[in-house]
Short mmCIF file of C-alpha atoms in Angstrom, two decimals:
data_model
loop_
_atom_site.label_atom_id
_atom_site.label_comp_id
_atom_site.label_asym_id
_atom_site.label_seq_id
_atom_site.Cartn_x
_atom_site.Cartn_y
_atom_site.Cartn_z
CA MET A 1 -13.88 33.48 31.00
CA ARG A 2 -13.95 30.63 28.48
CA GLU A 3 -12.31 30.78 25.07
CA VAL A 4 -14.84 30.90 22.25
CA ALA A 5 -14.70 29.27 18.82
CA ILE A 6 -16.57 29.82 15.56
CA LEU A 7 -17.97 26.42 14.67
CA GLY A 8 -20.34 27.39 11.84
CA VAL A 9 -20.47 29.96 9.04
CA GLY A 10 -23.39 30.91 6.79
CA GLN A 11 -23.93 33.63 4.18
CA THR A 12 -26.24 34.71 1.42
CA ALA A 13 -25.04 36.57 -1.63
CA VAL A 14 -25.32 40.36 -1.38
CA ARG A 15 -27.74 41.40 -4.08
CA GLU A 16 -31.02 43.18 -4.73
CA GLN A 17 -32.99 40.28 -3.30
CA TRP A 18 -36.44 41.06 -4.74
CA ASP A 19 -37.80 37.56 -4.15
CA ARG A 20 -36.64 37.10 -0.55
CA SER A 21 -37.95 38.77 2.62
CA ILE A 22 -35.82 39.85 5.53
CA ARG A 23 -36.86 36.75 7.46
CA GLN A 24 -35.93 34.48 4.54
CA LEU A 25 -32.49 36.06 4.25
CA ALA A 26 -31.80 35.72 7.97
CA VAL A 27 -33.10 32.16 8.18
CA THR A 28 -31.08 31.08 5.13
CA ALA A 29 -27.82 32.35 6.63
CA GLY A 30 -28.67 31.10 10.12
CA ARG A 31 -29.60 27.63 8.92
CA ALA A 32 -26.41 27.43 6.85
CA ALA A 33 -24.29 28.28 9.91
CA MET A 34 -26.08 25.66 12.01
CA GLN A 35 -25.65 23.02 9.32
CA ASP A 36 -21.99 23.93 8.93
CA ALA A 37 -21.56 23.47 12.68
CA GLY A 38 -23.67 20.31 12.85
CA VAL A 39 -25.84 21.91 15.53
CA GLU A 40 -29.63 21.58 15.62
CA LYS A 41 -30.45 23.56 18.76
CA VAL A 42 -29.04 26.84 20.06
CA ASP A 43 -29.38 28.60 23.39
CA ALA A 44 -29.70 32.10 21.97
CA ILE A 45 -29.90 34.11 18.76
CA TYR A 46 -28.49 37.64 18.57
CA VAL A 47 -29.50 39.59 15.47
CA GLY A 48 -27.67 42.63 14.13
CA ASN A 49 -29.90 44.96 12.11
CA MET A 50 -30.38 48.70 11.68
CA THR A 51 -33.40 49.56 9.54
CA SER A 52 -35.99 46.76 9.71
CA GLY A 53 -38.52 48.83 11.65
CA VAL A 54 -38.36 51.70 9.16
CA LEU A 55 -37.81 49.99 5.81
CA ASN A 56 -39.45 46.60 6.36
CA GLN A 57 -42.07 47.51 8.98
CA GLN A 58 -40.77 44.58 10.99
CA MET A 59 -39.42 44.68 14.52
CA GLN A 60 -39.00 41.73 16.91
CA LEU A 61 -36.49 40.16 14.54
CA GLY A 62 -35.12 37.94 17.28
CA ALA A 63 -38.40 36.16 17.91
CA LEU A 64 -39.28 36.14 14.21
CA ILE A 65 -36.04 34.44 13.22
CA ALA A 66 -36.09 32.01 16.16
CA ASP A 67 -39.60 31.00 15.12
CA HIS A 68 -38.64 30.28 11.51
CA LEU A 69 -35.45 28.47 12.52
CA ASN A 70 -37.56 26.23 14.78
CA GLN A 71 -35.68 27.48 17.84
CA HIS A 72 -38.71 28.14 20.00
CA GLY A 73 -37.80 28.93 23.59
CA ALA A 74 -34.33 30.26 22.77
CA GLU A 75 -33.36 33.72 23.95
CA ALA A 76 -33.51 35.96 20.87
CA VAL A 77 -33.06 39.71 20.51
CA LYS A 78 -32.20 42.29 17.89
CA MET A 79 -29.25 44.63 18.46
CA GLU A 80 -28.80 48.01 16.79
CA ALA A 81 -25.66 50.11 16.51
CA ALA A 82 -26.12 51.55 13.02
CA CYS A 83 -23.63 50.02 10.56
CA GLY A 84 -21.90 48.46 13.56
CA SER A 85 -24.95 46.39 14.50
CA ALA A 86 -23.57 43.01 13.41
CA GLY A 87 -20.22 43.50 15.10
CA SER A 88 -22.06 44.50 18.28
CA ALA A 89 -24.31 41.43 18.07
CA MET A 90 -21.20 39.27 17.66
CA ARG A 91 -19.64 40.77 20.76
CA GLN A 92 -22.74 40.06 22.84
CA GLY A 93 -22.89 36.48 21.60
CA LEU A 94 -19.21 36.08 22.35
CA LEU A 95 -19.60 37.39 25.90
CA ALA A 96 -22.58 35.11 26.51
CA VAL A 97 -20.58 32.01 25.60
CA ALA A 98 -17.36 33.19 27.24
CA SER A 99 -19.19 33.83 30.52
CA GLY A 100 -20.36 30.22 30.71
CA GLU A 101 -24.00 31.28 30.67
CA LEU A 102 -24.67 29.81 27.20
CA ASP A 103 -23.07 27.01 25.18
CA ALA A 104 -24.35 27.56 21.63
CA VAL A 105 -25.15 31.01 20.27
CA LEU A 106 -26.21 31.89 16.75
CA VAL A 107 -25.28 35.41 15.68
CA ILE A 108 -26.95 36.75 12.54
CA GLY A 109 -26.60 40.05 10.71
CA VAL A 110 -29.32 40.90 8.21
CA GLU A 111 -30.51 43.88 6.20
CA LYS A 112 -33.01 44.34 3.37
CA MET A 113 -32.83 47.84 1.94
CA THR A 114 -33.19 47.89 -1.83
CA GLU A 115 -36.97 47.64 -2.25
CA THR A 116 -37.76 51.03 -0.74
CA PRO A 117 -37.41 54.30 -2.66
CA PHE A 118 -33.92 55.76 -2.55
CA LYS A 119 -34.98 58.78 -0.51
CA GLU A 120 -36.56 56.58 2.15
CA THR A 121 -33.51 54.35 2.37
CA THR A 122 -31.19 57.36 2.64
CA ALA A 123 -33.38 58.89 5.34
CA ALA A 124 -33.32 55.63 7.31
CA LEU A 125 -29.53 55.46 7.15
CA THR A 126 -29.20 59.08 8.19
CA THR A 127 -30.86 58.32 11.53
CA ALA A 128 -27.45 57.07 12.68
CA ALA A 129 -26.24 60.70 12.68
CA ASP A 130 -27.11 63.34 15.28
CA ALA A 131 -30.76 64.26 14.68
CA ASP A 132 -30.58 67.66 16.38
CA TYR A 133 -27.26 68.90 15.02
CA GLU A 134 -26.49 66.99 11.80
CA ILE A 135 -29.67 65.60 10.25
CA VAL A 136 -31.52 68.87 10.78
CA HIS A 137 -29.15 70.49 8.28
CA GLY A 138 -29.93 67.88 5.62
CA VAL A 139 -26.55 66.16 5.78
CA THR A 140 -26.21 62.53 4.65
CA PHE A 141 -23.44 60.07 5.44
CA VAL A 142 -21.99 60.58 1.97
CA GLY A 143 -21.93 64.30 2.74
CA LEU A 144 -20.30 63.82 6.13
CA ASN A 145 -17.61 61.56 4.69
CA ALA A 146 -17.04 63.99 1.84
CA LEU A 147 -16.30 66.69 4.42
CA ILE A 148 -13.90 64.35 6.23
CA MET A 149 -12.19 63.35 2.99
CA ARG A 150 -11.86 66.98 1.90
CA ARG A 151 -10.24 67.85 5.25
CA TYR A 152 -7.91 64.85 4.99
CA MET A 153 -6.80 65.97 1.53
CA HIS A 154 -6.24 69.52 2.78
CA GLU A 155 -4.23 68.46 5.83
CA TYR A 156 -2.01 65.90 4.14
CA GLY A 157 -1.73 67.18 0.58
CA TYR A 158 -3.51 64.40 -1.31
CA GLN A 159 -5.65 64.58 -4.45
CA ARG A 160 -8.84 62.61 -5.00
CA ASN A 161 -7.21 60.15 -7.39
CA ASP A 162 -4.63 59.23 -4.73
CA PHE A 163 -7.37 57.19 -3.02
CA ALA A 164 -7.73 54.87 -6.04
CA PRO A 165 -5.83 51.87 -4.57
CA PHE A 166 -8.61 51.25 -2.04
CA ALA A 167 -11.20 50.81 -4.79
CA LEU A 168 -8.86 48.91 -7.11
CA ASN A 169 -7.99 46.43 -4.35
CA ALA A 170 -11.61 45.94 -3.30
CA HIS A 171 -12.92 45.32 -6.81
CA SER A 172 -10.04 43.01 -7.70
CA ASN A 173 -10.72 40.94 -4.58
CA GLY A 174 -14.48 41.03 -5.09
CA ALA A 175 -13.96 39.35 -8.46
CA ASN A 176 -12.96 36.25 -6.48
CA ASN A 177 -16.00 36.25 -4.19
CA PRO A 178 -19.20 34.65 -5.54
CA ASN A 179 -21.22 36.43 -2.83
CA ALA A 180 -20.04 39.91 -3.86
CA MET A 181 -22.29 42.38 -5.65
CA PHE A 182 -19.47 43.48 -7.94
CA GLN A 183 -17.27 40.71 -9.32
CA LYS A 184 -15.18 42.67 -11.80
CA ALA A 185 -11.84 44.41 -11.36
CA ILE A 186 -11.57 48.09 -12.31
CA SER A 187 -8.70 50.13 -13.71
CA GLN A 188 -7.16 53.38 -12.54
CA ARG A 189 -8.81 55.09 -15.51
CA THR A 190 -12.23 53.71 -14.54
CA TYR A 191 -11.74 55.02 -11.02
CA GLU A 192 -10.72 58.46 -12.27
CA LYS A 193 -13.81 58.67 -14.50
CA GLY A 194 -16.16 57.76 -11.64
CA ARG A 195 -19.16 60.07 -11.22
CA ILE A 196 -18.85 62.45 -8.29
CA VAL A 197 -21.66 61.93 -5.78
CA ALA A 198 -20.49 64.35 -3.06
CA ASP A 199 -17.26 66.13 -3.92
CA PRO A 200 -14.63 64.68 -3.57
CA ILE A 201 -16.35 61.27 -3.15
CA SER A 202 -17.12 59.41 -6.38
CA LEU A 203 -19.10 56.23 -6.96
CA PHE A 204 -15.86 54.29 -6.52
CA ASP A 205 -15.19 55.80 -3.10
CA ALA A 206 -18.57 54.80 -1.65
CA SER A 207 -19.90 51.34 -0.85
CA PRO A 208 -23.23 50.18 -2.32
CA ILE A 209 -26.16 49.13 -0.18
CA GLY A 210 -27.59 45.66 -0.70
CA ASP A 211 -29.74 42.90 0.75
CA GLY A 212 -28.06 40.04 2.57
CA ALA A 213 -27.41 38.07 5.74
CA ALA A 214 -24.41 36.41 7.35
CA ALA A 215 -24.25 34.21 10.44
CA LEU A 216 -21.82 32.50 12.82
CA LEU A 217 -22.39 29.70 15.34
CA LEU A 218 -20.37 30.25 18.53
CA VAL A 219 -19.43 27.55 21.05
CA PRO A 220 -16.85 27.10 23.82
CA ALA A 221 -13.45 26.46 22.24
CA ALA A 222 -13.02 23.39 24.45
CA LYS A 223 -15.87 21.75 22.52
CA ALA A 224 -14.38 22.63 19.13
CA PRO A 225 -10.58 22.44 19.41
CA ASN A 226 -10.09 22.51 15.63
CA ALA A 227 -12.31 25.54 14.99
CA VAL A 228 -11.22 29.16 14.48
CA ARG A 229 -10.87 30.85 17.85
CA VAL A 230 -11.90 34.38 18.85
CA ALA A 231 -8.65 35.65 20.38
CA GLY A 232 -9.63 39.26 21.04
CA SER A 233 -12.75 41.40 21.10
CA ALA A 234 -13.48 44.99 22.08
CA SER A 235 -15.95 47.78 21.41
CA ALA A 236 -15.57 51.52 21.94
CA THR A 237 -17.50 54.71 21.22
CA ASP A 238 -16.80 58.28 20.16
CA THR A 239 -19.07 61.29 19.81
CA LEU A 240 -22.05 60.72 17.54
CA ALA A 241 -21.65 64.05 15.73
CA VAL A 242 -18.44 64.53 13.78
CA HIS A 243 -18.19 68.20 14.73
CA ASP A 244 -18.08 67.31 18.44
CA ARG A 245 -14.81 65.39 18.09
CA HIS A 246 -11.53 66.80 19.24
CA ASP A 247 -10.01 65.56 15.99
CA MET A 248 -12.22 64.67 13.03
CA LEU A 249 -9.30 62.95 11.28
CA TRP A 250 -8.68 60.39 14.02
CA LEU A 251 -10.96 57.41 14.73
CA LYS A 252 -10.56 57.34 18.49
CA ALA A 253 -12.96 54.43 18.93
CA ALA A 254 -11.00 52.43 16.35
CA GLU A 255 -7.78 53.09 18.21
CA GLN A 256 -9.29 52.18 21.59
CA SER A 257 -11.09 49.03 20.48
CA ALA A 258 -8.05 47.81 18.52
CA LYS A 259 -5.70 48.37 21.47
CA ARG A 260 -8.00 46.40 23.77
CA ALA A 261 -8.40 43.59 21.24
CA TYR A 262 -4.62 43.43 20.65
CA ALA A 263 -4.04 43.23 24.40
CA GLU A 264 -6.63 40.49 24.90
CA ALA A 265 -5.24 38.46 22.00
CA GLY A 266 -1.66 39.08 23.09
CA VAL A 267 -0.61 40.30 19.65
CA VAL A 268 0.70 43.44 17.96
CA PRO A 269 -0.33 44.84 14.55
CA GLU A 270 2.67 43.14 12.93
CA ALA A 271 1.17 39.74 13.79
CA ILE A 272 -2.05 40.32 11.84
CA ASP A 273 -2.14 38.52 8.47
CA LEU A 274 -5.27 40.17 7.06
CA PHE A 275 -7.62 42.97 8.03
CA GLU A 276 -11.28 43.14 7.07
CA LEU A 277 -11.76 46.86 7.66
CA HIS A 278 -14.91 48.94 7.22
CA ASP A 279 -14.34 50.63 3.85
CA ALA A 280 -17.76 52.26 3.62
CA PHE A 281 -15.84 55.16 2.10
CA SER A 282 -12.23 55.29 0.89
CA VAL A 283 -11.26 57.86 3.50
CA MET A 284 -12.55 55.57 6.26
CA ALA A 285 -10.21 52.83 5.05
CA ALA A 286 -7.26 55.23 5.33
CA LEU A 287 -8.30 56.42 8.78
CA SER A 288 -8.80 52.84 9.99
CA LEU A 289 -5.30 51.80 8.91
CA GLU A 290 -3.87 54.74 10.82
CA ALA A 291 -5.92 54.30 14.00
CA THR A 292 -5.13 50.58 14.26
CA GLY A 293 -1.38 51.01 13.91
CA PHE A 294 -0.71 49.83 10.37
CA ALA A 295 0.13 53.28 8.99
CA GLU A 296 1.37 56.51 10.50
CA ARG A 297 -1.03 59.42 10.86
CA GLY A 298 -1.74 60.93 7.45
CA GLN A 299 0.00 58.02 5.71
CA GLY A 300 -2.93 55.65 5.18
CA VAL A 301 -3.29 56.69 1.55
CA ARG A 302 0.47 56.50 0.97
CA PHE A 303 0.47 53.03 2.54
CA ALA A 304 -2.17 51.94 0.02
CA GLN A 305 -0.30 53.56 -2.88
CA GLU A 306 2.75 51.51 -1.97
CA GLY A 307 0.72 48.33 -2.47
CA GLU A 308 0.72 47.30 1.17
CA ILE A 309 -3.05 46.67 1.28
CA PHE A 310 -3.14 44.25 -1.66
CA PRO A 311 -3.15 40.44 -1.26
CA ASP A 312 0.65 40.29 -1.55
CA GLY A 313 1.22 43.39 0.59
CA ARG A 314 2.06 43.88 4.25
CA ILE A 315 -1.57 43.77 5.45
CA PRO A 316 -4.15 42.56 2.91
CA ILE A 317 -7.46 44.33 3.48
CA CYS A 318 -10.98 43.64 2.22
CA THR A 319 -9.77 40.30 0.93
CA MET A 320 -13.15 39.27 -0.48
CA GLY A 321 -14.19 42.70 -1.74
CA GLY A 322 -14.93 44.59 1.44
CA LEU A 323 -17.94 46.85 1.68
CA LYS A 324 -17.02 48.46 -1.63
CA ALA A 325 -17.30 45.36 -3.83
CA ARG A 326 -19.06 42.75 -1.68
CA GLY A 327 -21.68 45.36 -0.81
CA HIS A 328 -22.83 46.95 2.43
CA PRO A 329 -26.10 45.57 3.84
CA VAL A 330 -25.49 47.77 6.85
CA GLY A 331 -26.75 45.69 9.78
CA ALA A 332 -25.14 42.55 8.35
CA THR A 333 -21.74 43.93 7.31
CA GLY A 334 -19.87 43.13 10.52
CA LEU A 335 -20.81 39.47 10.26
CA TYR A 336 -19.85 39.29 6.59
CA GLN A 337 -16.42 40.54 7.67
CA LEU A 338 -16.20 37.89 10.39
CA ALA A 339 -17.49 35.12 8.13
CA GLU A 340 -14.95 36.00 5.44
CA ALA A 341 -12.12 36.17 7.97
CA THR A 342 -13.14 32.77 9.33
CA LEU A 343 -13.12 31.25 5.85
CA GLN A 344 -9.66 32.72 5.26
CA LEU A 345 -8.33 31.11 8.44
CA ARG A 346 -9.97 27.81 7.53
CA GLY A 347 -8.32 27.93 4.12
CA GLN A 348 -11.75 27.97 2.48
CA ALA A 349 -11.67 31.37 0.75
CA GLY A 350 -11.23 29.91 -2.73
CA ALA A 351 -9.59 32.19 -5.26
CA ALA A 352 -9.51 34.95 -2.63
CA GLN A 353 -7.39 32.89 -0.22
CA ILE A 354 -4.51 34.66 1.52
CA PRO A 355 -1.75 32.03 1.77
CA ASP A 356 -0.96 30.69 5.24
CA ALA A 357 -3.22 33.16 7.07
CA LYS A 358 -3.09 32.50 10.82
CA ILE A 359 -4.46 35.65 12.48
CA ALA A 360 -7.17 37.93 11.10
CA MET A 361 -8.70 41.16 12.37
CA THR A 362 -12.10 42.66 11.59
CA GLN A 363 -13.38 46.13 12.41
CA ASN A 364 -17.01 47.18 12.09
CA ILE A 365 -17.91 50.89 12.23
CA GLY A 366 -21.28 52.36 13.19
CA GLY A 367 -22.11 55.87 11.97
CA SER A 368 -19.10 58.06 11.18
CA GLY A 369 -17.03 56.35 13.86
CA ALA A 370 -19.35 56.58 16.86
CA THR A 371 -19.37 52.81 17.50
CA ILE A 372 -16.41 50.67 16.49
CA VAL A 373 -16.08 46.96 17.22
CA THR A 374 -12.82 45.07 16.67
CA HIS A 375 -12.37 41.29 16.66
CA ILE A 376 -9.20 39.23 16.28
CA LEU A 377 -9.54 35.63 15.10
CA GLU A 378 -6.88 32.94 15.25
CA ARG A 379 -6.41 29.66 13.41
CA PRO A 380 -6.11 26.68 15.77
#
């Protein structure tokens, strides 16, 4: 298998993009990545997206985007794994280049979700849960994560306000990211006054949806010796329904995919300089830190309280705002994480730059932990 490098990066801001269609968002990010790489023709385009068929009445995103990028003839498909769609598309693009089958692959994550009524958008997102045993009871992902957070608090003795560092870190970092939806730091008092949306989850424990697209251009590392390299990649699954898991407070797929990625990259958690984790909800950030080996079981919140997740801490997370402040255009999120990690390793993260970052990890979660994709990137 060949080593693979990230030669180009492209992003749009995450916003309510009223004046831009899903194709325009995807093409903007894709074209930016190609221009960044200095590449005019690609062999394939892999698109991560979850809801285009439901919310935008548009399928066949692969062919649509290839058409408008003037890449006629290229292989082009859409990949869906709920909120893990972009990370999954990245993995397929990576495997295609690593295998030697393709030499230039454009991977794009895109989602447009703010123009539809709230109930329709929520219903579309809920399709990532178990239709027969979860959705039928009217549960939403906020509701599912509220149940998980409540159980976490019960088992480990935390209060809701103990989760504040995750939101404070994300918003502080988002203030340094011009592509973030929220570019203003918040205080502990602001967090504590946050409106409860599904007890114990408040507005500051849940990520906002948004419209946006991010893209990477992948090539063999031998052709781009000075580009950021993909050192490790793995994907794993768990049960779709939370109640079917042996342990609802352990992200088994996060543990498995991280272990495989560590092994492939030849590193241990202590070697990672920054971690773009999937903080769709505060409790998921805590569980991710525990499952990937940065905190002991039940200590993810304590780890955050001790300041270890902040830019000057042991493992900076969500360095450009994460899902919470950058926003969560679900099918694009995994590629925003990878794009931001790449910029960090290039030294191009601006005011959000983590000094001397050499190795970065990203983890993209689909559903409530049913699909989890981990990537480790390394500076040349």
